[in-house]
Amino acid sequence: MARMKFYCDAERCIECNGCVTACKNENEVPWGVNRRRVVTIKDGVPGERSLSVACMHCSDAPCAAVCPVDCFYTTEDGVVLHDKDICIGCGYCFYACPFGAPQFPADGAFATRGKMDKCTFCAGGPKADNSAEEYRKYGSNRLAEGKLPLCAEMCSTKALLAGDADVLSEIYRKRIVYRAASSLQRGVSYQDATLRSPSGLTGRASSNE
Amino acid sequence: MIGDFIDGPLWYLSLTVFLLGVVWRLVAILRVGVAPDFSTARHGGAGGALRTLFTRSLPRRPVFTRGKVQLIAGYMFHLGLFALLFLAQPHVEFISERITGFGWVTLPHWGFILAAEVAFAGLLLLLLYRLMNPVTRLISDTGDYTASLLVFLVMLSGCLALAQAYEGLRLLHLLLAELLLIYFPFSTLMHAFTFAISRGYTGAAMARKGVNA
Amino acid sequence: MKLKKRSNEAKPQQLVPGNALTRREFLRSSGLMAGGTALGLGLHPAMMCRADATTSEPGTAQQIRTICTHCSVGCGIIAEVHNGVWTGQEPAFDHPFCRGAHCAKGASVREHGHGERRLKYPTKLVDGKWVRISWDEAINEVGDQLLKIRESSGPDSVYWLGSAKHNNEQAYLFRKLAAVWGTNNVDHQARICHSTTVAGVANTWGYGAMTNSYNDIHNSKSILIIGGNPAEAHPVSLQHVFKAKEENNAPLIVIDPRFTRTAAHANHYLRLRPGTDVPLIWGMLWHVFKNGWEDKEFISQRVYGMEEVKQEVMKWTPDEVERVTGVPENQVFAATKAMADNRPGTFIWCMGGTQHTIGNNNTRAYCAFQLALGNMGVAGGGTNIFRGHDNVQGATDFGVLSHTLPGYYGLAEGAWKHWAKVWDLDYDWLVARFDKESRPGEFFGEEGGTDKITNPMTLMGIPVSRWIDGVLEEKTNIAQRDNVKAMIFWGHAPNSQTRGVEMKKAMEQLETLIIIDPYPTASAVMHDRTDGVYLLPAATQFETYGSVTASNRSLQWRDRVIAPLFESLPDHTIMYKLAKKLGIEQELCKHIKVENDEPLIEDITREFNRGMWTIGYTGQSPERLKKHQQNWGTFDYTSLKAEGGPCDGDFYGMPWPCWGSAEMGHPGTPNLYDTSMPVAEGGLTFRARFGVERNGVNLLAEGSWSKGSEIRDGYPEFTAELLKKLGWWDDLTAEEQQSAEGKNWKTDLSGGIQRVAIKHGCAPFGNAKARTVVWTFPDPVPIHREPLYTSRRDLVEKYPTYEDRKSFYRLPTRYASIQAKDYSQEYPIILTSGRLVEYEGGGDETRSNPWLAELQQEMFVEMHPRDANNAGVKDGDDVWLEGPEGSRVKVKAMVTRRVGEGVAFMPFHFAGQFQGRDLRDKYPAGADPYVLGEACNTAMTYGYDSVTQMQETKASLCKISKA
Amino acid sequence: MYRPVSGTAILRLLQLLIVLALVVAGNLSAQTQAEGIQLPNPGTDLWREVRQRAQPATPGPTSPMRQAPGIDLWSEVQQTNPVPAGNTQVKSVDSGMLINPVGDQWRRFRMEMLVPYGGYVLGGALLLTLAFYLIRGRVPIHAGPSDKRLLRYTVYERMIHWFIAAIFLFLALTGLTMLFGRSLLIPLLGPEAFSLLASASKEGHNLFGPLFLLALALIFFRFVRRNIYQRGDLAWLLRGGGVIGSKHVPSNFFNMGEKSMFWMLVLVGGVTALSGIILVFPILGLGRELMALSHVAHGVTAMAMMVVIVGHIYIGSIGMEGALEGMATGYCDLNWAREHHDWWAEQCEQNGEVVSVEEAAGTEGFAQGAPKHAPLGETGK
């Protein structure tokens, strides 16, 4: 079956936070819990890049490995889910996760964090019965409706992709090919302008291509 | 099934037993009556009763020097338990929903935890003191241990259910609390009520004699 | 009777609303009963679910198509509605503008269906308390107030402040309402966002709008963005920008004082000093002319006045450019060469270019740059001016402005007569509605005109940027009978305007303050009034329907998603109710069907279809618009043209001008002035708007015409006379001839003149040259002038601002007298402002949306580490920021190199705190936005554009100290 | 009650511990360390694939591919040390961090070290104790029980001993439930029941943890003087406390073994308690790195303590005749004292503090007031 993955294209991500609110919208996630977030590095200086991060649905998920009550499981689509009826809110998954995906609803004083909450790849919960109860706990089950996670579907610049790993990699490969050409030819200048544009053109240029 | 029983009938039963039992015990005590005092009263009894109620709640130097541990532990336990019982938010909600119909200001979560810590430490130390000190050991009977144990178990189950996510743990806590309620009127736990009578009586009597008690 | 089992969902923080409407509950519970039974049969659950979902999902849930209300990109939204509850939002993958994409705001519009923080019923302020009243009471009291003021001070003392949030029909009705009330004191946000663009661009080549489209950027070979941060203001537009950047290998050049999120993705980034756009553009053109990169053929055929521009440009040597703008030569050269080498290139600008005292100069300089490179009238080129609000283009087109009537007809008598005819109203009745006993002040009379008494009907009204002066200015200084006494804030956030402290004073001086809005806005709280304020809940655009014009001039039809929440009413219903109270409802809705006080939207559309000839809003009938909306998937992603399907050949949304009547079936004009297509198929020439010759020089095009034109040269605009001269008169039907007699393409209500012109391949408005010299403007050739509050005193002498003006849009307007004083010592830091992606406009709506509010919880000022260290401020400190007019705001410092040294930046979406004072308890109960903050414009200063009264928000001064 | 955790000192301590732990862990994962932080999922295979495809034909620093920022942002982030801090509008702990640098190390520590080796060590200790008992049997009072008693522990001392003992046992059991429950208890109880038990354990563990710190403080202040090492302790140690050989080793009130137990309890237990307190305040702005460090320290020290306590319980109960008596009644047998704490016994006898059995029973009540002996850490003869 498909292996569902997210991929965020940093060249395109503009930190518009559309994915973040789309997730809130689709799953009615409460204030303070963010299953997805956009992280910007080198904020405000050349080289600034943003990435939208959520649960990456790892093939060999560290969260599942460390869970003391073994509440994680991987669906046939490769989606890592957890059972909130089993979760005890210990926070180990949060320590283990490379991406900071697990979220806890409570303020955490005295380790009462509540049940862990995280991105479900819009695949609902363990019962997958599309009940109001399932929705309240886990959010919607778009995969069951043949749809992909709303965050990726709504990404403003199509930076965040979700879906079958093979398809994603094909899309990304195409972009890489374009960009390779672009960088070869032009490079990036920001303030230290380089005059790396192709020389020898005298004004009339590629307009009729 | 059993959950419904604990949550429903048993709760009402235990509450009834508790209330009726307490009333019965208090009435019984009060009906014993007071021997008439024919002496001229130096002061009114009521003021003395109230003052004694208050002053006897304060630590006294002789007591303090003789046994710091049980004194401190005693305060820790009683104050902590009071805060837990009447100021913890789940309890206030419970009381409000089941008994009074109104709630009041509650401790923040960390205050709740702090109260629990304090109460637990106090209870454990007192229990150990009771066991270790030969005098207290000698004068303790099964009733005292039963009461201590019940209180301890109620508190422990409450603390285990702190996450408030498991119906089973909540019911366990409730069940133990119900047992405690049923046991309460027939045990030394009645001192929660009778302390006022005895201190008040002493205070009133002393005040009439012109003595500060 | 159970101890509440504590759920493990987050205990919301205090700000968070309680349980929202549960989405999809019906769907879930109904649809998945089947799933449960399937499990029992031993089938694999996952498989079952999927199969089940496909079969059982539709049916009950209704999918409604609408358009995002947050910005001018016009992203499509598919709303899932169940039993009247907005339960879901699905991406519109086949929507031609957005392909299902949304930014943070668009992805959260469903929250409107929760509406936790909305105004819920009409209220008025009584002794400092909000008191609930009924709609009837509200309309009665408001109407009585207005009539009283009309009686005592004249109609001009009521200010009608409209909105870019209205749909086209409401905007049109609003302008008409102001007209039949009898005042030109009507305006909306376009005044303070792109009015300088509209003025500058329209005066260059005819129309004041984005020439191409977001999608057309796919064709660009280079992209220049100046004074704009689409990554935050128009995020979805970057989808198109990136497509060109990646697939066309197009260099992306960003010019901005701030290293914006857009700049982060640029190939070239130029950091200029705020307010020096003209020098930088002239500096770029200097390289163009120096190297002979200009498109000489294009200029000779289609541009007037390039020589005069060149003369000015040649003064801007690289040294001088660097001295004034701070951008070194190599960077300017690199950017210029990238543009010159890669044509067609598109030129994008936003508020950073427009909101200046010389905003119109900036916009005209941009135009001149594109004209010099020959980038106009070609796919992939053009000036792609990203408008702000979702319908600011439409509201501008419908003349919710103090200086024009719908369709940019102006305010001259002819224009009034045209519209009187369209409205079927007696012109004299209309005249009588206006002030007659005008007692003009001593400076009465438009500048440059005579001091003869002018009819207030044809006199430009007070612009929104200056309404406070309409209240506060001495009566004798204002060119109308009396001061403004009543403000009607109809969908307008006051914190988007400068001079907050004076605004507070003005609000307190008003007799009546009426706020009609889905949210209370800062207007409800920033003053210290205790009475005379009315808050009337308006419905959002998701609770009504109608057309909306995106930035690329496409009209899109919104369907109603949900019924108005609480007691709110759609704007046009409120307008009608108010008109009824004022006794003008007959005139307002003469040919518009009204049911339950709600005018029929489609009838309004049809009415403006009958009158909007100038800009071709005539072909977009409601039927065609709805057809486009239902078939938006049939339009091409790049060309926006439908290939096959019910809309075959049309461009999506029939971007105006969509000539002639709807029956004519004009497809709309995707790219303005594109001569490579016949006019009938969306081609166009530059408009002949400025005469046929000037000083003996031909202003008509030479050797250039649109494809298929029978006149193979320039030609003037079409009139009945011209048709006769050309021998095309007989192409008109008899009826058309009757209507067209003595009329021109703009005033012929039959549309015959347009039809015949297009039939012969001609543009109805003529075929002329674009002009780079606007001889009617204060600076015919754009020149640089230092901002009023400038830190570069050394440049003031060489580049001084304008002289003060005594009467300009009815008001005295100061320039030189402010610049004369040196504030740069005490206020050393340049202050500029802009947007955040999470919020929009004044922000009341978005700050009331918890999904957005959580992401921006605090107002801040960006400052450079050097300035921060000098002020002893650390990142995250509270600081006082004080403007040279003494007003100050208390905000958090964000120390970042995003801004240059000596520049501070604040976002302008915050309100609800005022000079350090928290106003939360002044909001009506339950209507305070989740996030409050200081309004940046509280500290922003005086300064208005010399043509449009655009406010200066991008270059002022301030000082910052630790709080 | 919860003193603010003084940052640097604790961190130093923790770092020391984790370095020790990771040195061992490092050997296991040496092969992966070389590649920088090993993502369990360096992407997903997608990323690996994508990255491979994205590699230019001639890789190298001058390749223009490398100049396009962000193409390999993840790998860039992953290989940068320290991990660059990012900004995000989502405000919570570590939300600006793209990749948690210690998560994987922590996971390896817990799953590959703590759980298996902790289990072996603890199980081993129990088995060893059992074996010891079977081989050596109970250590008797060689001279046989006497009718004389010495006051060994006051009421207060016994109180705090049993106080900490009770808390320790509770914490150990709940902690072990969480550590080994997944492998040992889920098969027995099923996931739902175990979840309930684990939750109860977690809450109880968290609540009782701070009490342990309190108890530790009481113990420390009461017993510290008697636990200062003195001459003669070394000899005791060298002779294995009598285990080596059969000859008895002289000692004072506490012998070398007991003193070491005390210091282990105070120091190691202190680390356990303090790291535990860090763990129960997960969101006081403490990042995951500190939390993971605390967890490592907590696990290692708790495990060490449990092993030692197993021995302590053994020797204090069934392992030695007469040992429990002192902690239970406060009085110990004179013969027992002579055999195990001869210096102290001698001193008591000189001071005339020896009482009869009857006296011991009778005077028990007064013992709490003023202990008659001066059990200070004076050097024996």
Coordinates of C-alpha atoms in Angstrom, one line a residue, chain D:
Chain D
M1 CA 8.8 23.0 49.2
Y2 CA 10.2 22.9 45.7
R3 CA 13.2 25.0 45.7
P4 CA 13.9 26.5 42.4
V5 CA 16.3 24.1 40.8
S6 CA 19.6 25.9 40.7
G7 CA 20.6 25.5 37.1
T8 CA 24.3 25.2 36.7
A9 CA 25.2 22.9 39.6
I10 CA 22.5 20.4 38.8
L11 CA 23.3 20.6 35.1
R12 CA 26.9 19.9 35.8
L13 CA 26.0 16.9 37.8
L14 CA 23.6 15.7 35.3
Q15 CA 26.1 16.2 32.5
L16 CA 28.6 14.2 34.4
L17 CA 26.2 11.4 34.7
I18 CA 25.0 11.5 31.2
V19 CA 28.5 11.6 29.9
L20 CA 29.1 8.4 31.8
A21 CA 25.9 6.9 30.4
L22 CA 26.5 8.1 26.9
V23 CA 30.1 6.8 26.9
V24 CA 28.5 3.4 27.2
A25 CA 25.7 4.2 24.8
G26 CA 28.2 5.7 22.4
N27 CA 29.9 2.4 21.9
L28 CA 26.7 0.9 20.8
S29 CA 25.9 3.6 18.3
A30 CA 29.4 4.5 17.3
Q31 CA 28.8 3.7 13.7
T32 CA 25.9 6.1 13.5
Q33 CA 27.5 9.0 15.4
A34 CA 29.8 9.6 12.6
E35 CA 27.0 10.8 10.4
G36 CA 25.9 13.5 12.9
I37 CA 22.6 13.1 14.5
Q38 CA 21.1 10.1 13.1
L39 CA 17.5 10.8 12.3
P40 CA 15.4 7.7 12.8
N41 CA 13.6 8.9 9.8
P42 CA 16.0 11.0 7.8
G43 CA 13.3 11.2 6.1
T44 CA 11.5 8.8 5.6
D45 CA 12.9 7.1 2.7
L46 CA 11.5 9.8 0.5
W47 CA 14.0 12.2 1.7
R48 CA 16.9 9.9 1.3
E49 CA 15.7 9.2 -2.2
V50 CA 15.1 12.8 -2.9
R51 CA 18.4 13.8 -1.6
Q52 CA 20.2 11.3 -3.6
R53 CA 18.5 12.5 -6.7
A54 CA 19.2 16.1 -5.7
Q55 CA 22.9 15.5 -5.5
P56 CA 24.7 17.1 -8.4
A57 CA 26.7 14.8 -10.6
T58 CA 29.9 16.3 -9.3
P59 CA 29.4 17.0 -5.7
G60 CA 31.6 19.5 -4.0
P61 CA 31.6 22.9 -2.3
T62 CA 31.8 24.8 -5.6
S63 CA 28.9 23.1 -7.1
P64 CA 26.2 25.6 -7.8
M65 CA 23.6 23.2 -6.5
R66 CA 24.9 23.8 -3.0
Q67 CA 24.5 27.5 -3.4
A68 CA 20.8 27.3 -3.7
P69 CA 19.8 27.6 0.0
G70 CA 17.3 25.3 1.3
I71 CA 17.5 22.6 -1.2
D72 CA 18.9 20.4 1.4
L73 CA 17.7 22.4 4.3
W74 CA 16.8 19.4 6.4
S75 CA 20.2 17.8 6.0
E76 CA 21.8 21.1 6.6
V77 CA 19.9 21.6 9.8
Q78 CA 20.5 18.1 10.7
Q79 CA 24.2 18.3 10.3
T80 CA 24.7 21.7 11.8
N81 CA 25.9 21.6 15.4
P82 CA 24.4 23.1 17.4
V83 CA 21.1 22.8 15.7
P84 CA 20.2 26.3 14.5
A85 CA 17.4 27.9 16.5
G86 CA 14.4 28.8 14.5
N87 CA 11.5 31.1 15.0
T88 CA 7.9 30.1 14.9
Q89 CA 4.6 31.7 15.6
V90 CA 3.6 28.7 17.5
K91 CA 4.7 29.3 21.0
S92 CA 5.5 26.4 23.1
V93 CA 8.5 24.5 24.5
D94 CA 11.2 24.1 21.9
S95 CA 8.8 25.0 19.1
G96 CA 11.5 26.8 17.3
M97 CA 13.7 23.8 17.2
L98 CA 13.5 21.9 13.9
I99 CA 15.3 18.8 15.0
N100 CA 15.7 17.7 18.5
P101 CA 19.3 16.8 18.8
V102 CA 19.1 14.5 21.8
G103 CA 15.8 12.8 21.2
D104 CA 17.4 9.9 19.4
Q105 CA 20.2 9.5 21.9
W106 CA 17.7 9.5 24.7
R107 CA 15.6 6.9 22.9
R108 CA 18.6 4.7 22.5
F109 CA 19.6 5.2 26.1
R110 CA 16.1 4.3 27.4
M111 CA 15.3 1.5 25.0
E112 CA 18.7 0.0 24.5
M113 CA 20.4 0.6 27.8
L114 CA 18.0 1.4 30.6
V115 CA 15.3 -1.1 29.9
P116 CA 17.5 -4.2 29.1
Y117 CA 20.5 -3.6 31.3
G118 CA 18.4 -2.1 34.1
G119 CA 16.4 -5.2 34.0
Y120 CA 19.4 -7.4 34.1
V121 CA 21.1 -5.5 36.8
L122 CA 18.0 -5.4 39.0
G123 CA 17.1 -9.0 38.4
G124 CA 20.7 -9.9 38.9
A125 CA 20.8 -8.1 42.2
L126 CA 17.8 -10.0 43.4
L127 CA 19.2 -13.3 42.2
L128 CA 22.5 -12.6 43.8
T129 CA 20.9 -11.8 47.1
L130 CA 18.9 -14.9 46.9
A131 CA 22.0 -16.9 46.1
F132 CA 23.9 -15.2 48.9
Y133 CA 21.1 -16.1 51.3
L134 CA 21.1 -19.7 50.1
I135 CA 24.9 -20.0 50.3
R136 CA 25.7 -18.0 53.5
G137 CA 22.3 -18.2 55.2
R138 CA 21.3 -15.8 58.0
V139 CA 24.1 -14.1 59.9
P140 CA 23.4 -15.2 63.4
I141 CA 24.2 -13.5 66.7
H142 CA 27.1 -15.7 67.5
A143 CA 26.9 -15.2 71.1
G144 CA 23.2 -15.8 71.1
P145 CA 20.6 -13.2 72.1
S146 CA 21.3 -11.7 75.5
D147 CA 18.9 -10.2 78.0
K148 CA 20.6 -6.8 77.7
R149 CA 19.6 -4.1 75.3
L150 CA 21.1 -0.9 73.9
L151 CA 19.0 2.1 72.8
R152 CA 19.9 2.3 69.1
Y153 CA 17.2 4.5 67.4
T154 CA 14.9 7.0 68.9
V155 CA 11.3 7.2 67.9
Y156 CA 12.0 10.1 65.6
E157 CA 14.8 8.2 63.9
R158 CA 12.7 5.2 63.3
M159 CA 9.8 7.4 62.1
I160 CA 11.9 9.0 59.4
H161 CA 13.5 5.7 58.4
W162 CA 10.2 4.1 57.8
F163 CA 8.9 7.3 56.2
I164 CA 11.6 7.2 53.6
A165 CA 11.4 3.5 53.3
A166 CA 7.6 3.6 52.5
I167 CA 8.0 6.3 50.0
F168 CA 11.0 4.6 48.4
L169 CA 9.1 1.4 48.0
F170 CA 6.1 3.1 46.5
L171 CA 8.3 5.1 44.1
A172 CA 10.3 2.1 43.1
L173 CA 7.2 0.0 42.4
T174 CA 5.5 2.7 40.4
G175 CA 8.7 3.6 38.6
L176 CA 9.3 0.0 37.7
T177 CA 5.8 -0.3 36.4
M178 CA 6.4 2.4 34.0
L179 CA 9.8 1.2 33.0
F180 CA 9.1 -2.5 32.5
G181 CA 5.4 -2.6 32.3
R182 CA 5.3 -2.5 28.6
S183 CA 7.3 -5.7 28.3
L184 CA 6.1 -7.4 31.4
L185 CA 2.7 -6.3 32.3
I186 CA 0.9 -5.6 29.0
P187 CA 1.0 -9.3 28.1
L188 CA -0.6 -10.0 31.4
L189 CA -3.1 -7.2 31.8
G190 CA -3.8 -6.1 28.3
P191 CA -3.3 -2.6 27.1
E192 CA -6.4 -0.9 28.7
A193 CA -5.8 -2.2 32.2
F194 CA -2.1 -1.5 32.0
S195 CA -2.8 2.0 30.8
L196 CA -4.9 2.5 33.9
L197 CA -2.2 1.1 36.1
A198 CA 0.5 3.1 34.3
S199 CA -1.5 6.3 34.7
A200 CA -2.0 5.6 38.4
S201 CA 1.7 4.8 38.7
K202 CA 2.7 7.9 37.0
E203 CA 0.5 10.2 39.0
G204 CA 1.5 8.5 42.2
H205 CA 5.1 8.6 41.3
N206 CA 5.0 12.2 40.5
L207 CA 3.1 13.1 43.7
F208 CA 5.3 11.1 46.0
G209 CA 8.6 12.1 44.4
P210 CA 8.9 15.4 46.2
L211 CA 8.1 13.7 49.5
F212 CA 11.2 11.6 48.9
L213 CA 13.2 14.7 48.8
L214 CA 11.7 15.8 52.1
A215 CA 12.4 12.5 53.6
L216 CA 15.9 12.5 52.3
A217 CA 16.5 15.8 54.0
L218 CA 15.2 14.6 57.3
I219 CA 17.4 11.5 57.1
F220 CA 20.4 13.5 56.1
F221 CA 20.2 16.0 58.9
R222 CA 19.5 13.4 61.5
F223 CA 22.2 10.9 60.6
V224 CA 24.9 12.8 58.9
R225 CA 27.1 13.1 61.9
R226 CA 27.2 9.4 62.6
N227 CA 28.0 8.7 59.0
I228 CA 31.2 10.7 58.6
Y229 CA 33.9 8.3 57.6
Q230 CA 36.5 7.6 60.2
R231 CA 39.6 5.6 60.8
G232 CA 38.9 2.0 60.7
D233 CA 36.3 2.2 58.0
L234 CA 39.0 1.5 55.4
A235 CA 39.9 -1.7 57.2
W236 CA 36.2 -2.7 57.2
L237 CA 36.1 -2.0 53.5
L238 CA 39.2 -4.0 52.8
R239 CA 37.8 -7.0 54.6
G240 CA 34.5 -6.7 52.8
G241 CA 32.6 -6.0 56.0
G242 CA 33.3 -9.5 57.2
V243 CA 32.1 -11.2 54.1
I244 CA 35.6 -12.0 53.2
G245 CA 36.8 -14.3 55.8
S246 CA 34.8 -15.1 58.9
K247 CA 36.4 -12.8 61.3
H248 CA 34.4 -9.9 62.4
V249 CA 35.3 -6.4 61.6
P250 CA 35.0 -3.8 64.3
S251 CA 33.1 -0.6 63.6
N252 CA 31.3 2.3 65.3
F253 CA 27.6 3.1 65.4
F254 CA 27.5 2.7 61.7
N255 CA 29.9 0.6 59.8
M256 CA 31.6 1.4 56.6
G257 CA 28.9 -0.3 54.6
E258 CA 26.1 1.5 56.3
K259 CA 27.9 4.8 55.9
S260 CA 28.4 4.2 52.3
M261 CA 24.7 3.3 51.9
F262 CA 23.9 6.6 53.6
W263 CA 26.0 8.6 51.3
M264 CA 24.8 6.8 48.3
L265 CA 21.3 7.5 49.4
V266 CA 22.0 11.2 50.0
L267 CA 24.0 11.8 46.8
V268 CA 22.6 9.4 44.3
G269 CA 19.1 9.7 45.8
G270 CA 19.4 13.4 45.8
V271 CA 20.2 13.3 42.1
T272 CA 17.2 11.0 41.5
A273 CA 14.9 13.3 43.4
L274 CA 16.1 16.5 41.9
S275 CA 16.1 15.2 38.3
G276 CA 12.7 13.8 39.1
I277 CA 11.5 17.2 40.1
I278 CA 12.8 18.6 36.8
L279 CA 10.8 15.9 35.1
V280 CA 7.5 16.8 36.8
F281 CA 7.7 20.4 35.6
P282 CA 7.9 19.7 31.9
I283 CA 6.8 23.0 30.6
L284 CA 8.6 25.6 32.7
G285 CA 10.6 26.7 29.8
L286 CA 12.9 23.7 30.2
G287 CA 13.7 22.3 26.8
R288 CA 13.7 18.7 25.9
E289 CA 17.4 18.5 26.1
L290 CA 17.4 19.1 29.8
M291 CA 14.4 16.8 30.2
A292 CA 16.2 14.0 28.5
L293 CA 19.3 14.6 30.5
S294 CA 17.2 14.5 33.7
H295 CA 15.6 11.4 32.6
V296 CA 18.9 9.7 32.0
A297 CA 20.1 10.8 35.4
H298 CA 16.9 9.7 37.0
G299 CA 17.0 6.3 35.5
V300 CA 20.6 5.5 36.2
T301 CA 20.6 6.7 39.7
A302 CA 17.2 5.2 40.6
M303 CA 18.5 1.9 39.2
A304 CA 21.6 2.2 41.3
M305 CA 19.7 2.9 44.4
M306 CA 17.3 0.1 43.9
V307 CA 20.2 -2.4 43.6
V308 CA 21.8 -1.1 46.8
I309 CA 18.5 -1.0 48.6
V310 CA 17.8 -4.6 47.7
G311 CA 21.0 -5.4 49.7
H312 CA 20.0 -3.1 52.5
I313 CA 16.6 -4.7 52.9
Y314 CA 18.1 -8.1 52.8
I315 CA 20.8 -7.5 55.4
G316 CA 18.3 -5.5 57.5
S317 CA 15.7 -8.2 57.6
I318 CA 16.3 -11.9 56.9
G319 CA 20.0 -11.5 56.2
M320 CA 21.0 -10.9 59.7
E321 CA 19.7 -11.9 63.0
G322 CA 19.0 -8.9 65.3
A323 CA 19.3 -6.3 62.7
L324 CA 15.6 -5.5 62.3
E325 CA 15.1 -5.2 66.0
G326 CA 16.8 -1.9 66.3
M327 CA 14.7 -0.2 63.7
A328 CA 11.6 -1.9 64.9
T329 CA 11.7 -1.3 68.6
G330 CA 14.5 1.2 69.0
Y331 CA 16.6 -1.2 71.1
C332 CA 19.2 -3.7 69.9
D333 CA 20.6 -6.8 71.5
L334 CA 23.8 -6.1 73.4
N335 CA 25.4 -9.1 71.8
W336 CA 24.4 -8.1 68.4
A337 CA 25.9 -4.7 69.0
R338 CA 29.1 -6.2 70.3
E339 CA 29.4 -8.3 67.2
H340 CA 28.6 -5.7 64.6
H341 CA 29.2 -2.3 66.2
D342 CA 31.7 -3.2 68.9
W343 CA 33.2 0.3 69.4
W344 CA 29.8 1.8 69.9
A345 CA 28.7 -1.1 72.2
E346 CA 31.9 -0.7 74.2
Q347 CA 31.3 3.0 74.6
C348 CA 27.7 2.4 75.7
E349 CA 28.7 -0.1 78.2
Q350 CA 31.3 2.3 79.6
N351 CA 28.7 4.9 79.9
G352 CA 26.4 2.5 81.6
E353 CA 23.7 2.7 79.0
V354 CA 23.0 -1.0 79.0
V355 CA 19.5 -1.8 80.0
S356 CA 17.7 -5.0 80.6
V357 CA 15.0 -6.3 78.4
E358 CA 12.3 -5.3 80.9
E359 CA 13.8 -1.9 81.2
A360 CA 13.9 -1.5 77.5
A361 CA 10.2 -2.3 77.3
G362 CA 9.5 0.0 80.2
T363 CA 11.6 3.0 79.3
E364 CA 10.7 2.9 75.7
G365 CA 8.4 5.7 76.1
F366 CA 11.0 8.1 77.3
A367 CA 13.5 7.3 74.8
Q368 CA 12.2 9.9 72.4
G369 CA 12.9 12.8 74.7
A370 CA 16.7 12.7 75.3
P371 CA 18.7 9.8 74.0
K372 CA 20.9 8.5 76.7
H373 CA 23.7 7.6 74.5
A374 CA 25.9 9.9 72.5
P375 CA 26.2 8.1 69.3
L376 CA 28.5 10.6 67.7
G377 CA 31.1 9.7 65.1
E378 CA 33.9 9.6 67.6
T379 CA 36.8 7.5 66.7
G380 CA 36.9 4.2 68.3
K381 CA 39.8 2.9 70.1

